[in-house]
mmCIF file of C-alpha atoms in Angstrom:
data_model
loop_
_atom_site.group_PDB
_atom_site.id
_atom_site.type_symbol
_atom_site.label_atom_id
_atom_site.label_comp_id
_atom_site.label_asym_id
_atom_site.label_seq_id
_atom_site.Cartn_x
_atom_site.Cartn_y
_atom_site.Cartn_z
ATOM 1 C CA MET A 312 4.912 3.090 36.652
ATOM 2 C CA PRO A 313 6.350 1.258 39.973
ATOM 3 C CA LYS A 314 9.953 0.284 39.530
ATOM 4 C CA VAL A 315 12.624 -2.419 41.499
ATOM 5 C CA ASN A 316 15.920 -2.641 42.232
ATOM 6 C CA LEU A 317 17.737 -6.460 40.096
ATOM 7 C CA TYR A 318 20.853 -7.368 42.345
ATOM 8 C CA ASN A 319 23.030 -10.540 41.631
ATOM 9 C CA MET A 320 23.970 -13.270 44.323
ATOM 10 C CA GLU A 321 26.338 -11.001 45.659
ATOM 11 C CA GLY A 322 23.804 -7.975 46.608
ATOM 12 C CA ALA A 323 25.249 -5.606 43.767
ATOM 13 C CA SER A 324 22.542 -3.546 42.307
ATOM 14 C CA LEU A 325 22.260 -4.180 38.147
ATOM 15 C CA GLY A 326 20.581 -1.125 37.626
ATOM 16 C CA GLU A 327 16.075 -1.280 38.244
ATOM 17 C CA LEU A 328 13.501 -2.550 36.808
ATOM 18 C CA ASP A 329 10.449 -1.985 35.384
ATOM 19 C CA LEU A 330 7.203 -3.147 37.000
ATOM 20 C CA SER A 331 3.795 -3.755 35.838
ATOM 21 C CA GLU A 332 1.632 -1.231 37.027
ATOM 22 C CA LYS A 333 -1.387 -3.827 37.218
ATOM 23 C CA VAL A 334 0.686 -6.288 38.962
ATOM 24 C CA PHE A 335 2.727 -4.505 41.371
ATOM 25 C CA GLY A 336 1.148 -1.132 41.739
ATOM 26 C CA ALA A 337 -2.903 -2.227 42.010
ATOM 27 C CA GLU A 338 -5.093 -0.466 44.790
ATOM 28 C CA ALA A 339 -4.972 -2.350 48.204
ATOM 29 C CA ASN A 340 -8.684 -4.210 48.428
ATOM 30 C CA GLU A 341 -8.385 -5.214 51.894
ATOM 31 C CA ALA A 342 -11.761 -7.038 51.482
ATOM 32 C CA VAL A 343 -11.542 -8.790 49.149
ATOM 33 C CA VAL A 344 -7.528 -9.691 50.446
ATOM 34 C CA HIS A 345 -9.027 -10.648 53.505
ATOM 35 C CA GLU A 346 -11.687 -12.987 51.806
ATOM 36 C CA VAL A 347 -9.194 -15.324 50.138
ATOM 37 C CA VAL A 348 -6.938 -15.729 52.646
ATOM 38 C CA VAL A 349 -9.871 -17.041 54.753
ATOM 39 C CA ALA A 350 -10.753 -19.505 52.403
ATOM 40 C CA TYR A 351 -7.253 -20.409 51.741
ATOM 41 C CA LEU A 352 -7.061 -21.477 55.495
ATOM 42 C CA ALA A 353 -9.956 -22.910 55.716
ATOM 43 C CA GLY A 354 -9.345 -25.368 52.545
ATOM 44 C CA LEU A 355 -6.166 -26.253 54.344
ATOM 45 C CA ARG A 356 -8.249 -27.799 57.488
ATOM 46 C CA ARG A 357 -8.664 -30.954 57.003
ATOM 47 C CA GLY A 358 -12.208 -31.463 58.753
ATOM 48 C CA THR A 359 -11.657 -34.906 60.126
ATOM 49 C CA SER A 360 -12.395 -34.335 64.129
ATOM 50 C CA SER A 361 -15.589 -36.714 65.315
ATOM 51 C CA THR A 362 -17.471 -37.314 68.353
ATOM 52 C CA LYS A 363 -20.039 -39.997 68.895
ATOM 53 C CA SER A 364 -23.639 -39.384 69.047
ATOM 54 C CA ARG A 365 -26.846 -41.279 71.463
ATOM 55 C CA GLY A 366 -26.725 -44.410 68.400
ATOM 56 C CA GLU A 367 -22.705 -44.521 67.641
ATOM 57 C CA VAL A 368 -21.882 -44.642 71.766
ATOM 58 C CA ARG A 369 -20.877 -48.462 73.173
ATOM 59 C CA GLY A 370 -23.749 -49.978 75.414
ATOM 60 C CA GLY A 371 -26.432 -48.413 77.311
ATOM 61 C CA GLY A 372 -29.004 -50.581 75.098
ATOM 62 C CA ARG A 373 -31.053 -51.328 79.286
ATOM 63 C CA LYS A 374 -33.238 -49.159 81.096
ATOM 64 C CA PRO A 375 -30.572 -48.258 83.702
ATOM 65 C CA TRP A 376 -33.734 -48.400 86.388
ATOM 66 C CA ARG A 377 -38.041 -48.842 86.257
ATOM 67 C CA GLN A 378 -39.825 -45.468 84.759
ATOM 68 C CA LYS A 379 -40.988 -44.994 88.097
ATOM 69 C CA GLY A 380 -41.385 -46.080 92.053
ATOM 70 C CA THR A 381 -37.373 -45.299 92.746
ATOM 71 C CA GLY A 382 -37.668 -41.555 94.024
ATOM 72 C CA ARG A 383 -34.687 -40.858 90.818
ATOM 73 C CA ALA A 384 -35.323 -38.997 87.903
ATOM 74 C CA ARG A 385 -36.233 -41.138 84.598
ATOM 75 C CA VAL A 386 -33.901 -42.097 82.597
ATOM 76 C CA GLY A 387 -33.670 -44.583 79.595
ATOM 77 C CA THR A 388 -29.564 -44.939 78.823
ATOM 78 C CA ILE A 389 -27.143 -44.736 79.920
ATOM 79 C CA ARG A 390 -25.105 -42.700 76.936
ATOM 80 C CA SER A 391 -27.191 -39.907 77.535
ATOM 81 C CA PRO A 392 -25.600 -37.014 77.138
ATOM 82 C CA LEU A 393 -26.069 -36.151 80.610
ATOM 83 C CA TRP A 394 -23.968 -38.642 81.906
ATOM 84 C CA ARG A 395 -20.226 -39.328 82.069
ATOM 85 C CA GLY A 396 -19.109 -41.581 79.353
ATOM 86 C CA GLY A 397 -22.153 -40.292 77.237
ATOM 87 C CA SER A 398 -22.505 -39.304 74.084
ATOM 88 C CA ILE A 399 -21.968 -35.874 72.533
ATOM 89 C CA ILE A 400 -24.792 -33.100 72.100
ATOM 90 C CA PHE A 401 -23.806 -31.448 68.540
ATOM 91 C CA GLY A 402 -19.840 -32.172 68.719
ATOM 92 C CA PRO A 403 -18.397 -32.603 65.745
ATOM 93 C CA LYS A 404 -18.158 -34.716 62.752
ATOM 94 C CA PRO A 405 -16.188 -34.710 59.339
ATOM 95 C CA ARG A 406 -16.635 -32.027 57.455
ATOM 96 C CA SER A 407 -14.874 -29.969 54.555
ATOM 97 C CA TYR A 408 -14.541 -26.512 55.693
ATOM 98 C CA LYS A 409 -13.353 -25.610 51.569
ATOM 99 C CA LYS A 410 -15.372 -21.577 50.693
ATOM 100 C CA GLY A 411 -16.352 -21.614 47.491
ATOM 101 C CA ILE A 412 -14.279 -18.067 45.766
ATOM 102 C CA ASN A 413 -14.035 -16.065 42.443
ATOM 103 C CA LYS A 414 -11.465 -16.233 40.691
ATOM 104 C CA LYS A 415 -11.546 -12.708 39.780
ATOM 105 C CA LYS A 416 -11.547 -12.229 43.784
ATOM 106 C CA VAL A 417 -8.068 -14.859 43.881
ATOM 107 C CA LEU A 418 -5.888 -12.447 41.537
ATOM 108 C CA VAL A 419 -7.341 -9.249 42.895
ATOM 109 C CA ALA A 420 -5.714 -9.870 46.410
ATOM 110 C CA LEU A 421 -2.780 -11.282 44.361
ATOM 111 C CA ARG A 422 -1.906 -8.158 43.260
ATOM 112 C CA SER A 423 -2.902 -6.452 46.116
ATOM 113 C CA ALA A 424 -0.496 -8.205 48.099
ATOM 114 C CA LEU A 425 2.392 -7.960 45.042
ATOM 115 C CA SER A 426 1.348 -4.178 44.892
ATOM 116 C CA ALA A 427 1.839 -4.618 49.276
ATOM 117 C CA LYS A 428 5.260 -5.221 49.489
ATOM 118 C CA VAL A 429 6.437 -3.116 46.646
ATOM 119 C CA ALA A 430 5.058 -0.081 48.679
ATOM 120 C CA GLU A 431 6.455 -1.661 51.850
ATOM 121 C CA ASP A 432 9.936 -1.690 50.087
ATOM 122 C CA ALA A 433 10.173 -5.508 50.577
ATOM 123 C CA LEU A 434 10.654 -6.972 47.351
ATOM 124 C CA ILE A 435 14.410 -8.321 46.533
ATOM 125 C CA VAL A 436 14.631 -9.552 42.620
ATOM 126 C CA LEU A 437 18.015 -11.662 41.779
ATOM 127 C CA ASP A 438 19.068 -11.183 38.462
ATOM 128 C CA GLU A 439 19.826 -15.546 39.304
ATOM 129 C CA LEU A 440 19.549 -17.761 41.910
ATOM 130 C CA ALA A 441 21.490 -20.981 41.125
ATOM 131 C CA PHE A 442 24.267 -23.359 43.364
ATOM 132 C CA ASP A 443 26.525 -26.162 42.487
ATOM 133 C CA ALA A 444 25.469 -28.295 44.984
ATOM 134 C CA PRO A 445 22.907 -27.607 48.284
ATOM 135 C CA LYS A 446 24.846 -25.773 50.693
ATOM 136 C CA THR A 447 22.398 -23.609 53.284
ATOM 137 C CA LYS A 448 25.455 -21.295 53.891
ATOM 138 C CA ASP A 449 25.632 -20.270 50.357
ATOM 139 C CA MET A 450 21.537 -19.546 50.604
ATOM 140 C CA LEU A 451 22.354 -17.450 53.758
ATOM 141 C CA LYS A 452 25.224 -15.530 51.878
ATOM 142 C CA VAL A 453 22.687 -14.806 49.295
ATOM 143 C CA LEU A 454 19.878 -13.665 52.398
ATOM 144 C CA ASP A 455 23.622 -11.364 53.981
ATOM 145 C CA ALA A 456 23.805 -9.954 50.724
ATOM 146 C CA VAL A 457 20.339 -8.789 50.126
ATOM 147 C CA LYS A 458 20.231 -7.810 53.736
ATOM 148 C CA SER A 459 16.918 -10.092 54.331
ATOM 149 C CA THR A 460 16.434 -10.683 57.723
ATOM 150 C CA GLY A 461 13.245 -12.557 59.345
ATOM 151 C CA LYS A 462 10.815 -14.397 57.029
ATOM 152 C CA PHE A 463 11.507 -14.021 53.572
ATOM 153 C CA LEU A 464 9.368 -16.763 50.654
ATOM 154 C CA LEU A 465 11.744 -17.443 47.472
ATOM 155 C CA VAL A 466 9.829 -17.760 44.323
ATOM 156 C CA LEU A 467 11.750 -19.348 41.750
ATOM 157 C CA GLY A 468 10.419 -19.881 38.133
ATOM 158 C CA GLU A 469 10.110 -23.887 38.648
ATOM 159 C CA GLU A 470 11.629 -26.588 40.683
ATOM 160 C CA ASN A 471 14.932 -26.419 41.064
ATOM 161 C CA GLU A 472 15.870 -28.983 43.700
ATOM 162 C CA THR A 473 19.292 -27.532 44.737
ATOM 163 C CA VAL A 474 17.854 -24.129 45.559
ATOM 164 C CA ILE A 475 15.162 -25.732 47.557
ATOM 165 C CA LYS A 476 17.221 -27.687 49.420
ATOM 166 C CA SER A 477 19.669 -24.718 50.709
ATOM 167 C CA ALA A 478 16.849 -22.600 51.409
ATOM 168 C CA ARG A 479 14.433 -25.372 53.340
ATOM 169 C CA ASN A 480 16.345 -25.769 56.479
ATOM 170 C CA ILE A 481 16.411 -21.992 57.248
ATOM 171 C CA PRO A 482 14.183 -20.669 59.858
ATOM 172 C CA GLY A 483 11.256 -18.514 58.719
ATOM 173 C CA SER A 484 12.068 -19.455 55.107
ATOM 174 C CA ALA A 485 9.332 -20.602 53.183
ATOM 175 C CA ILE A 486 10.059 -21.872 49.221
ATOM 176 C CA THR A 487 7.367 -21.896 46.221
ATOM 177 C CA THR A 488 7.106 -21.502 42.677
ATOM 178 C CA VAL A 489 5.171 -18.823 40.112
ATOM 179 C CA ASN A 490 1.965 -21.227 39.923
ATOM 180 C CA ARG A 491 1.422 -22.160 43.583
ATOM 181 C CA LEU A 492 1.781 -18.333 45.091
ATOM 182 C CA THR A 493 -0.654 -17.667 46.631
ATOM 183 C CA THR A 494 -2.190 -14.204 48.319
ATOM 184 C CA TYR A 495 -1.722 -15.667 52.178
ATOM 185 C CA ASP A 496 2.324 -16.952 51.530
ATOM 186 C CA VAL A 497 3.144 -13.414 50.171
ATOM 187 C CA LEU A 498 1.643 -11.800 53.180
ATOM 188 C CA HIS A 499 3.132 -13.847 55.503
ATOM 189 C CA ALA A 500 6.729 -13.269 54.202
ATOM 190 C CA ASP A 501 8.193 -9.834 55.488
ATOM 191 C CA LYS A 502 9.971 -10.555 52.499
ATOM 192 C CA MET A 503 9.864 -11.371 49.199
ATOM 193 C CA ILE A 504 12.778 -12.819 47.269
ATOM 194 C CA ILE A 505 11.624 -13.583 43.504
ATOM 195 C CA THR A 506 14.080 -14.898 40.026
ATOM 196 C CA LYS A 507 13.748 -11.935 37.828
ATOM 197 C CA ASP A 508 12.023 -15.036 35.642
ATOM 198 C CA ALA A 509 9.854 -15.683 37.841
ATOM 199 C CA LEU A 510 8.898 -12.587 37.930
ATOM 200 C CA ALA A 511 8.580 -12.010 34.360
ATOM 201 C CA LYS A 512 5.833 -15.346 35.141
ATOM 202 C CA VAL A 513 4.293 -13.236 37.591
ATOM 203 C CA GLU A 514 3.862 -10.283 35.927
ATOM 204 C CA GLU A 515 2.435 -12.561 32.306
ATOM 205 C CA VAL A 516 -0.343 -14.368 34.426
ATOM 206 C CA LEU A 517 -1.506 -11.602 36.398
ATOM 207 C CA ALA A 518 -1.124 -9.022 33.499
#
């Protein structure tokens, strides 16, 4: 059974926690992780890029010169894709990039990502995380105490405005709650910092 150290906000160890084997000791499934991450990133695309077809470009309604006798190539419109100011051949049109993904695969991918964080010793569990007022300085002290450098993902059990405001201005920070946690978030961070209550909710959802 995988284990992880439990820390307080001052960085002192409070002992070890037993983690769910199913959630944090899962075998890596790189193919499913890749599929889920690609689908997630595709879903973020707005798909609003657009170009004009021949029917949408203004002008070009009159034939520029007669069909025969000029010695030039026959042309029906000055808005041909071959002409400057003309339409675009096979240009992008507004579309949805969303990819359907099986819910079971999403869970498998998330378990794989979480298990990888435990294997890399990149999961930090805090007994609690609370501040009297929003102060970035206080959050930096916590990060320094638990030796977290680089990009980090902060996972909370529920929305906490004081903590969110204290962490959001730190370079490389990402903050989320358990119900919004994604495989991409976990993989993108160097360290994952999670509160004890949020950890319990993760195990409840994924076990």
